[in-house]
């Protein structure tokens, strides 16, 4: 497959430097505005493209893939998570799917740690008071939060991001606890001074802060269900920078409204960009617009990964970041 004949359709605006390099290498159809493609536009794209470059906001389901032309051989996802792509349909059609692992680990871990610090210390509330001109001066009992040092952090998913969060947490004096599909290597466990919990239920009942860092899969959908959320101590906080679907958002909202949880820091939601209206009115909830990985450096690194995957595929070789596929 000759690189200069490959038609690449990019669904969202990417950093200028990445788009420039794509135009130099391929026949590229860019999305020059910040709006996502409609379903009809995605269907038109897969009919003619050799390579599709979607993002997390693009639902590439079986209905779209069923309209794909025979030329579509690669979906080079701009992002790590691929839960928005129907992998079974892609595999059935012989379409290779790649992603951009590793490059967002540190950025997402930074944002996770920022929420772990910000929510118990009420940073969003304090900033709002100052911005609105309502600060009346210092008082010894005003805007009291809770100390982070010495608290128990429970990490759900000790993969790349989870372990990066654990390293940061140790620096702030938190004790690290974790639940994972498989226990990590003893060397890593010792390095992080981490305590493994085979039972998620038992860990949830014993930690002060919960950080959700597992991917969204059928097995993790509503992993934090209404039943499990009731196991969490009422003084605890929940932070989610993974995917909104991992938590039963309605159950979480009910508990926050009722005061059965101390607070939450949420960067992801079940029906983005829609957010449960009841969450918007809660002072103990810090809401962010899915910006956990939003750094210029990270976005450029993601683009570099996409370029390498496309170029390698175009040269007839296996892309380095394959999720599925042997379409050669």
mmCIF file of C-alpha atoms in Angstrom:
data_model
loop_
_atom_site.group_PDB
_atom_site.id
_atom_site.type_symbol
_atom_site.label_atom_id
_atom_site.label_comp_id
_atom_site.label_asym_id
_atom_site.label_seq_id
_atom_site.Cartn_x
_atom_site.Cartn_y
_atom_site.Cartn_z
ATOM 1 C CA UNK A 1 0.000 0.000 0.000
ATOM 2 C CA UNK A 2 1.625 3.253 -1.138
ATOM 3 C CA UNK A 3 1.628 5.988 1.469
ATOM 4 C CA UNK A 4 0.963 8.832 -0.952
ATOM 5 C CA UNK A 5 -2.230 7.168 -2.169
ATOM 6 C CA UNK A 6 -3.688 6.406 1.233
ATOM 7 C CA UNK A 7 -6.850 8.321 2.036
ATOM 8 C CA UNK A 8 -6.987 9.222 5.724
ATOM 9 C CA UNK A 9 -10.105 10.745 7.295
ATOM 10 C CA UNK A 10 -9.584 12.534 10.618
ATOM 11 C CA UNK A 11 -12.766 13.081 12.623
ATOM 12 C CA UNK A 12 -11.668 15.937 14.923
ATOM 13 C CA UNK A 13 -9.347 18.944 14.901
ATOM 14 C CA UNK A 14 -5.816 17.871 15.879
ATOM 15 C CA UNK A 15 -2.723 19.939 16.767
ATOM 16 C CA UNK A 16 -1.517 21.956 13.770
ATOM 17 C CA UNK A 17 1.870 20.230 13.636
ATOM 18 C CA UNK A 18 0.220 16.804 13.398
ATOM 19 C CA UNK A 19 -2.208 17.888 10.690
ATOM 20 C CA UNK A 20 0.651 19.418 8.685
ATOM 21 C CA UNK A 21 2.643 16.185 8.788
ATOM 22 C CA UNK A 22 -0.417 14.158 7.815
ATOM 23 C CA UNK A 23 -0.986 16.386 4.781
ATOM 24 C CA UNK A 24 2.630 15.894 3.748
ATOM 25 C CA UNK A 25 2.350 12.105 3.920
ATOM 26 C CA UNK A 26 -1.209 11.188 2.954
ATOM 27 C CA UNK A 27 -4.337 12.232 1.103
ATOM 28 C CA UNK A 28 -6.050 13.643 4.182
ATOM 29 C CA UNK A 29 -9.576 14.811 4.857
ATOM 30 C CA UNK A 30 -9.417 16.971 7.983
ATOM 31 C CA UNK A 31 -12.148 18.235 10.276
ATOM 32 C CA UNK A 32 -11.154 21.872 10.584
ATOM 33 C CA UNK A 33 -13.616 22.823 13.323
ATOM 34 C CA UNK A 34 -14.084 21.679 16.903
ATOM 35 C CA UNK A 35 -17.405 19.934 16.289
ATOM 36 C CA UNK A 36 -17.575 16.133 16.119
ATOM 37 C CA UNK A 37 -18.741 14.481 12.937
ATOM 38 C CA UNK A 38 -22.370 13.428 12.765
ATOM 39 C CA UNK A 39 -23.242 9.776 12.317
ATOM 40 C CA UNK A 40 -24.082 10.456 8.677
ATOM 41 C CA UNK A 41 -20.682 12.082 8.157
ATOM 42 C CA UNK A 42 -18.928 9.134 9.806
ATOM 43 C CA UNK A 43 -20.764 6.738 7.499
ATOM 44 C CA UNK A 44 -19.646 8.742 4.464
ATOM 45 C CA UNK A 45 -16.093 8.733 5.811
ATOM 46 C CA UNK A 46 -15.854 4.951 6.197
ATOM 47 C CA UNK A 47 -17.244 4.410 2.703
ATOM 48 C CA UNK A 48 -14.209 5.983 1.024
ATOM 49 C CA UNK A 49 -11.348 6.019 3.548
ATOM 50 C CA UNK A 50 -8.392 3.669 3.713
ATOM 51 C CA UNK A 51 -7.708 4.835 7.263
ATOM 52 C CA UNK A 52 -10.080 6.385 9.803
ATOM 53 C CA UNK A 53 -8.670 8.419 12.700
ATOM 54 C CA UNK A 54 -11.450 8.721 15.311
ATOM 55 C CA UNK A 55 -11.403 10.014 18.876
ATOM 56 C CA UNK A 56 -13.204 9.044 22.064
ATOM 57 C CA UNK A 57 -16.219 11.165 21.088
ATOM 58 C CA UNK A 58 -16.855 9.162 17.907
ATOM 59 C CA UNK A 59 -19.088 6.124 18.374
ATOM 60 C CA UNK A 60 -17.813 3.732 15.710
ATOM 61 C CA UNK A 61 -20.494 1.087 16.093
ATOM 62 C CA UNK A 62 -21.601 -1.852 13.985
ATOM 63 C CA UNK A 63 -24.107 0.290 12.081
ATOM 64 C CA UNK A 64 -21.295 2.556 10.890
ATOM 65 C CA UNK A 65 -18.830 -0.239 10.180
ATOM 66 C CA UNK A 66 -21.443 -2.156 8.188
ATOM 67 C CA UNK A 67 -21.339 0.738 5.696
ATOM 68 C CA UNK A 68 -17.544 0.678 5.382
ATOM 69 C CA UNK A 69 -16.047 0.244 1.957
ATOM 70 C CA UNK A 70 -13.576 -2.518 1.209
ATOM 71 C CA UNK A 71 -10.777 0.057 1.267
ATOM 72 C CA UNK A 72 -11.095 0.699 5.011
ATOM 73 C CA UNK A 73 -8.323 -1.415 6.508
ATOM 74 C CA UNK A 74 -7.177 0.581 9.537
ATOM 75 C CA UNK A 75 -8.830 2.496 12.362
ATOM 76 C CA UNK A 76 -5.980 4.466 13.931
ATOM 77 C CA UNK A 77 -7.617 5.670 17.122
ATOM 78 C CA UNK A 78 -6.437 8.992 18.536
ATOM 79 C CA UNK A 79 -6.500 7.925 22.188
ATOM 80 C CA UNK A 80 -5.856 4.965 24.424
ATOM 81 C CA UNK A 81 -9.378 3.792 25.226
ATOM 82 C CA UNK A 82 -11.214 1.957 22.451
ATOM 83 C CA UNK A 83 -14.557 1.315 24.150
ATOM 84 C CA UNK A 84 -16.215 3.630 21.584
ATOM 85 C CA UNK A 85 -15.246 1.267 18.752
ATOM 86 C CA UNK A 86 -17.124 -1.967 18.043
ATOM 87 C CA UNK A 87 -14.060 -4.187 18.039
ATOM 88 C CA UNK A 88 -16.015 -7.332 17.197
ATOM 89 C CA UNK A 89 -17.401 -5.720 14.037
ATOM 90 C CA UNK A 90 -13.968 -4.405 13.095
ATOM 91 C CA UNK A 91 -12.422 -7.831 13.566
ATOM 92 C CA UNK A 92 -15.171 -9.466 11.513
ATOM 93 C CA UNK A 93 -14.454 -7.092 8.641
ATOM 94 C CA UNK A 94 -10.691 -7.610 8.888
ATOM 95 C CA UNK A 95 -10.029 -4.032 9.994
ATOM 96 C CA UNK A 96 -6.960 -3.421 12.124
ATOM 97 C CA UNK A 97 -7.470 -1.135 15.139
ATOM 98 C CA UNK A 98 -4.636 0.741 16.830
ATOM 99 C CA UNK A 99 -4.496 3.134 19.766
ATOM 100 C CA UNK A 100 -2.012 5.484 21.456
ATOM 101 C CA UNK A 101 -0.910 3.863 24.727
ATOM 102 C CA UNK A 102 1.591 5.153 27.290
ATOM 103 C CA UNK A 103 1.802 8.782 26.158
ATOM 104 C CA UNK A 104 -1.079 9.957 28.368
ATOM 105 C CA UNK A 105 -0.117 8.101 31.520
ATOM 106 C CA UNK A 106 1.643 10.923 33.328
ATOM 107 C CA UNK A 107 -0.831 13.622 32.286
ATOM 108 C CA UNK A 108 -3.833 11.603 33.436
ATOM 109 C CA UNK A 109 -2.090 10.644 36.670
ATOM 110 C CA UNK A 110 -1.338 14.327 37.306
ATOM 111 C CA UNK A 111 -5.005 15.225 36.890
ATOM 112 C CA UNK A 112 -6.067 12.343 39.108
ATOM 113 C CA UNK A 113 -3.728 13.511 41.839
ATOM 114 C CA UNK A 114 -4.954 17.071 41.402
ATOM 115 C CA UNK A 115 -8.516 15.924 42.091
ATOM 116 C CA UNK A 116 -7.393 13.807 45.045
ATOM 117 C CA UNK A 117 -5.918 16.979 46.539
ATOM 118 C CA UNK A 118 -8.552 19.472 45.422
ATOM 119 C CA UNK A 119 -11.765 17.819 46.551
ATOM 120 C CA UNK A 120 -10.999 17.129 50.239
ATOM 121 C CA UNK A 121 -9.359 20.570 50.537
ATOM 122 C CA UNK A 122 -12.360 22.298 48.883
ATOM 123 C CA UNK A 123 -10.250 24.158 46.327
ATOM 124 C CA UNK A 124 -13.088 24.712 43.852
ATOM 125 C CA UNK A 125 -15.302 26.201 46.569
ATOM 126 C CA UNK A 126 -12.544 28.507 47.738
ATOM 127 C CA UNK A 127 -11.736 29.692 44.229
ATOM 128 C CA UNK A 128 -15.400 30.393 43.534
ATOM 129 C CA UNK A 129 -15.727 32.540 46.671
ATOM 130 C CA UNK A 130 -12.763 34.678 45.617
ATOM 131 C CA UNK A 131 -13.849 34.984 41.964
ATOM 132 C CA UNK A 132 -17.356 36.043 42.993
ATOM 133 C CA UNK A 133 -16.022 38.682 45.390
ATOM 134 C CA UNK A 134 -17.520 37.007 48.454
ATOM 135 C CA UNK A 135 -14.356 36.516 50.496
ATOM 136 C CA UNK A 136 -14.736 38.389 53.800
ATOM 137 C CA UNK A 137 -11.306 37.570 55.197
ATOM 138 C CA UNK A 138 -9.538 34.760 56.993
ATOM 139 C CA UNK A 139 -11.256 32.860 59.804
ATOM 140 C CA UNK A 140 -9.927 29.889 61.801
ATOM 141 C CA UNK A 141 -13.056 27.800 61.260
ATOM 142 C CA UNK A 142 -14.016 28.806 57.723
ATOM 143 C CA UNK A 143 -13.696 26.611 54.609
ATOM 144 C CA UNK A 144 -12.215 23.698 56.541
ATOM 145 C CA UNK A 145 -11.331 20.683 54.439
ATOM 146 C CA UNK A 146 -9.703 17.392 55.346
ATOM 147 C CA UNK A 147 -6.044 16.422 55.550
ATOM 148 C CA UNK A 148 -4.664 14.181 52.805
ATOM 149 C CA UNK A 149 -1.504 13.051 54.573
ATOM 150 C CA UNK A 150 -1.898 9.674 56.246
ATOM 151 C CA UNK A 151 -5.170 8.784 54.535
ATOM 152 C CA UNK A 152 -5.852 5.483 52.763
ATOM 153 C CA UNK A 153 -6.117 5.674 48.970
ATOM 154 C CA UNK A 154 -7.871 2.819 47.188
ATOM 155 C CA UNK A 155 -6.930 2.514 43.514
ATOM 156 C CA UNK A 156 -9.208 0.522 41.227
ATOM 157 C CA UNK A 157 -7.023 -0.653 38.351
ATOM 158 C CA UNK A 158 -3.259 -0.802 38.929
ATOM 159 C CA UNK A 159 -2.223 -0.468 35.298
ATOM 160 C CA UNK A 160 -0.010 2.232 33.845
ATOM 161 C CA UNK A 161 -2.123 5.125 35.116
ATOM 162 C CA UNK A 162 -3.044 3.503 38.416
ATOM 163 C CA UNK A 163 0.582 2.803 39.279
ATOM 164 C CA UNK A 164 1.562 6.360 38.273
ATOM 165 C CA UNK A 165 -1.126 7.673 40.631
ATOM 166 C CA UNK A 166 0.230 5.412 43.371
ATOM 167 C CA UNK A 167 3.724 6.867 42.980
ATOM 168 C CA UNK A 168 2.380 10.377 43.316
ATOM 169 C CA UNK A 169 0.223 9.424 46.272
ATOM 170 C CA UNK A 170 3.209 8.042 48.162
ATOM 171 C CA UNK A 171 4.876 11.433 47.805
ATOM 172 C CA UNK A 172 1.916 13.038 49.564
ATOM 173 C CA UNK A 173 2.014 10.567 52.426
ATOM 174 C CA UNK A 174 -1.012 8.499 51.445
ATOM 175 C CA UNK A 175 -1.023 4.772 52.082
ATOM 176 C CA UNK A 176 -1.749 2.932 48.845
ATOM 177 C CA UNK A 177 -4.296 0.139 48.554
ATOM 178 C CA UNK A 178 -5.403 -1.374 45.264
ATOM 179 C CA UNK A 179 -7.730 -3.812 43.558
ATOM 180 C CA UNK A 180 -6.803 -5.226 40.170
ATOM 181 C CA UNK A 181 -7.766 -8.186 37.993
ATOM 182 C CA UNK A 182 -4.372 -9.648 38.814
ATOM 183 C CA UNK A 183 -2.003 -8.897 41.622
ATOM 184 C CA UNK A 184 0.974 -6.866 40.411
ATOM 185 C CA UNK A 185 4.546 -8.118 40.624
ATOM 186 C CA UNK A 186 5.908 -8.169 44.200
ATOM 187 C CA UNK A 187 8.716 -5.829 43.145
ATOM 188 C CA UNK A 188 6.226 -3.157 42.089
ATOM 189 C CA UNK A 189 4.110 -3.783 45.159
ATOM 190 C CA UNK A 190 7.147 -3.243 47.370
ATOM 191 C CA UNK A 191 8.205 -0.133 45.456
ATOM 192 C CA UNK A 192 4.769 1.432 45.914
ATOM 193 C CA UNK A 193 4.318 0.023 49.426
ATOM 194 C CA UNK A 194 0.913 -1.022 48.137
ATOM 195 C CA UNK A 195 -1.577 -3.344 49.801
ATOM 196 C CA UNK A 196 -3.480 -5.671 47.473
ATOM 197 C CA UNK A 197 -7.161 -6.411 48.020
ATOM 198 C CA UNK A 198 -8.534 -9.394 46.133
ATOM 199 C CA UNK A 199 -12.014 -8.310 47.205
ATOM 200 C CA UNK A 200 -13.072 -4.930 45.836
ATOM 201 C CA UNK A 201 -15.937 -4.857 48.320
ATOM 202 C CA UNK A 202 -13.586 -5.151 51.267
ATOM 203 C CA UNK A 203 -11.259 -2.445 49.963
ATOM 204 C CA UNK A 204 -14.102 -0.010 49.340
ATOM 205 C CA UNK A 205 -15.226 -0.339 52.939
ATOM 206 C CA UNK A 206 -11.793 0.506 54.347
ATOM 207 C CA UNK A 207 -10.314 3.383 52.336
ATOM 208 C CA UNK A 208 -10.755 7.150 52.616
ATOM 209 C CA UNK A 209 -10.315 8.098 48.959
ATOM 210 C CA UNK A 210 -11.170 5.977 45.914
ATOM 211 C CA UNK A 211 -9.490 6.537 42.548
ATOM 212 C CA UNK A 212 -11.044 4.856 39.506
ATOM 213 C CA UNK A 213 -8.309 4.059 36.982
ATOM 214 C CA UNK A 214 -9.530 0.932 35.193
ATOM 215 C CA UNK A 215 -10.660 0.929 31.550
ATOM 216 C CA UNK A 216 -14.305 0.681 30.569
ATOM 217 C CA UNK A 217 -15.108 -2.809 29.318
ATOM 218 C CA UNK A 218 -18.235 -4.960 29.556
ATOM 219 C CA UNK A 219 -16.741 -6.405 32.749
ATOM 220 C CA UNK A 220 -16.241 -2.977 34.358
ATOM 221 C CA UNK A 221 -19.552 -1.389 33.358
ATOM 222 C CA UNK A 222 -21.033 -0.082 36.640
ATOM 223 C CA UNK A 223 -18.229 -1.777 38.542
ATOM 224 C CA UNK A 224 -19.046 0.749 41.240
ATOM 225 C CA UNK A 225 -22.702 -0.228 41.398
ATOM 226 C CA UNK A 226 -25.322 1.073 43.809
ATOM 227 C CA UNK A 227 -24.619 -1.905 46.049
ATOM 228 C CA UNK A 228 -20.877 -1.305 46.096
ATOM 229 C CA UNK A 229 -21.215 2.441 46.600
ATOM 230 C CA UNK A 230 -23.160 1.747 49.777
ATOM 231 C CA UNK A 231 -20.086 -0.062 51.129
ATOM 232 C CA UNK A 232 -18.023 3.133 50.952
ATOM 233 C CA UNK A 233 -17.557 5.038 54.194
ATOM 234 C CA UNK A 234 -19.548 8.260 54.482
ATOM 235 C CA UNK A 235 -16.389 10.346 55.024
ATOM 236 C CA UNK A 236 -14.780 9.029 51.816
ATOM 237 C CA UNK A 237 -14.222 10.743 48.471
ATOM 238 C CA UNK A 238 -14.429 9.266 44.968
ATOM 239 C CA UNK A 239 -12.276 10.424 42.041
ATOM 240 C CA UNK A 240 -12.869 9.218 38.478
ATOM 241 C CA UNK A 241 -10.594 10.032 35.531
ATOM 242 C CA UNK A 242 -11.267 6.752 33.712
ATOM 243 C CA UNK A 243 -14.692 6.446 32.078
ATOM 244 C CA UNK A 244 -18.070 7.560 33.396
ATOM 245 C CA UNK A 245 -19.653 4.198 32.679
ATOM 246 C CA UNK A 246 -17.528 2.484 35.327
ATOM 247 C CA UNK A 247 -19.657 4.128 38.040
ATOM 248 C CA UNK A 248 -23.433 3.965 38.386
ATOM 249 C CA UNK A 249 -23.727 7.735 38.037
ATOM 250 C CA UNK A 250 -27.332 7.926 39.212
ATOM 251 C CA UNK A 251 -26.536 5.968 42.364
ATOM 252 C CA UNK A 252 -23.449 8.112 43.004
ATOM 253 C CA UNK A 253 -25.508 11.277 42.578
ATOM 254 C CA UNK A 254 -28.161 10.062 45.004
ATOM 255 C CA UNK A 255 -25.536 9.317 47.644
ATOM 256 C CA UNK A 256 -23.825 12.683 47.214
ATOM 257 C CA UNK A 257 -27.136 14.540 47.439
ATOM 258 C CA UNK A 258 -28.063 12.576 50.566
ATOM 259 C CA UNK A 259 -24.694 13.258 52.196
ATOM 260 C CA UNK A 260 -23.748 9.580 52.246
ATOM 261 C CA UNK A 261 -20.375 10.440 50.653
ATOM 262 C CA UNK A 262 -18.062 13.321 51.525
ATOM 263 C CA UNK A 263 -17.504 14.393 47.924
ATOM 264 C CA UNK A 264 -16.308 13.515 44.451
ATOM 265 C CA UNK A 265 -13.972 14.694 41.715
ATOM 266 C CA UNK A 266 -15.249 13.672 38.287
ATOM 267 C CA UNK A 267 -13.533 14.247 34.954
ATOM 268 C CA UNK A 268 -15.699 11.774 33.035
ATOM 269 C CA UNK A 269 -19.421 11.123 32.789
ATOM 270 C CA UNK A 270 -21.757 8.427 31.522
ATOM 271 C CA UNK A 271 -23.418 10.519 28.800
ATOM 272 C CA UNK A 272 -20.842 13.145 27.889
ATOM 273 C CA UNK A 273 -21.137 16.030 27.388
ATOM 274 C CA UNK A 274 -24.394 15.825 29.345
ATOM 275 C CA UNK A 275 -23.937 15.971 33.116
ATOM 276 C CA UNK A 276 -26.521 15.027 35.727
ATOM 277 C CA UNK A 277 -28.140 18.340 36.691
ATOM 278 C CA UNK A 278 -28.171 17.413 40.373
ATOM 279 C CA UNK A 279 -24.375 17.158 40.373
ATOM 280 C CA UNK A 280 -24.069 20.737 39.133
ATOM 281 C CA UNK A 281 -25.570 22.122 42.327
ATOM 282 C CA UNK A 282 -23.343 20.233 44.770
ATOM 283 C CA UNK A 283 -20.515 22.225 46.353
ATOM 284 C CA UNK A 284 -18.635 19.081 47.392
ATOM 285 C CA UNK A 285 -18.317 17.851 43.808
ATOM 286 C CA UNK A 286 -15.610 19.105 41.444
ATOM 287 C CA UNK A 287 -16.617 18.555 37.819
ATOM 288 C CA UNK A 288 -14.184 18.762 34.904
ATOM 289 C CA UNK A 289 -14.890 18.486 31.140
ATOM 290 C CA UNK A 290 -12.940 15.280 30.387
ATOM 291 C CA UNK A 291 -9.592 17.074 30.421
ATOM 292 C CA UNK A 292 -7.467 14.521 32.269
ATOM 293 C CA UNK A 293 -5.100 14.086 29.344
ATOM 294 C CA UNK A 294 -5.434 17.613 27.970
ATOM 295 C CA UNK A 295 -1.867 18.844 27.603
ATOM 296 C CA UNK A 296 -0.313 20.137 24.399
ATOM 297 C CA UNK A 297 2.605 17.756 24.833
ATOM 298 C CA UNK A 298 0.285 14.803 25.281
ATOM 299 C CA UNK A 299 -1.838 15.639 22.255
ATOM 300 C CA UNK A 300 1.250 15.938 20.057
ATOM 301 C CA UNK A 301 2.601 12.644 21.402
ATOM 302 C CA UNK A 302 -0.742 11.020 20.579
ATOM 303 C CA UNK A 303 -0.543 12.371 17.051
ATOM 304 C CA UNK A 304 2.988 11.038 16.662
ATOM 305 C CA UNK A 305 1.728 7.586 17.655
ATOM 306 C CA UNK A 306 -1.098 7.788 15.120
ATOM 307 C CA UNK A 307 1.345 8.811 12.385
ATOM 308 C CA UNK A 308 3.687 5.930 13.176
ATOM 309 C CA UNK A 309 0.817 3.438 13.186
ATOM 310 C CA UNK A 310 -0.475 4.670 9.814
ATOM 311 C CA UNK A 311 2.972 4.831 8.193
ATOM 312 C CA UNK A 312 3.905 1.367 9.429
ATOM 313 C CA UNK A 313 0.618 -0.037 8.166
ATOM 314 C CA UNK A 314 1.041 1.718 4.814
ATOM 315 C CA UNK A 315 4.455 0.102 4.427
ATOM 316 C CA UNK A 316 2.855 -3.321 4.808
ATOM 317 C CA UNK A 317 4.020 -3.993 8.349
ATOM 318 C CA UNK A 318 2.180 -4.574 11.606
ATOM 319 C CA UNK A 319 1.542 -1.282 13.425
ATOM 320 C CA UNK A 320 3.209 -1.200 16.853
ATOM 321 C CA UNK A 321 0.056 -0.290 18.784
ATOM 322 C CA UNK A 322 -2.371 -2.900 17.489
ATOM 323 C CA UNK A 323 -5.454 -3.548 19.593
ATOM 324 C CA UNK A 324 -6.842 -6.055 17.084
ATOM 325 C CA UNK A 325 -6.135 -7.123 13.558
ATOM 326 C CA UNK A 326 -3.851 -8.886 11.179
ATOM 327 C CA UNK A 327 -5.147 -7.137 8.055
ATOM 328 C CA UNK A 328 -2.072 -7.438 5.826
#
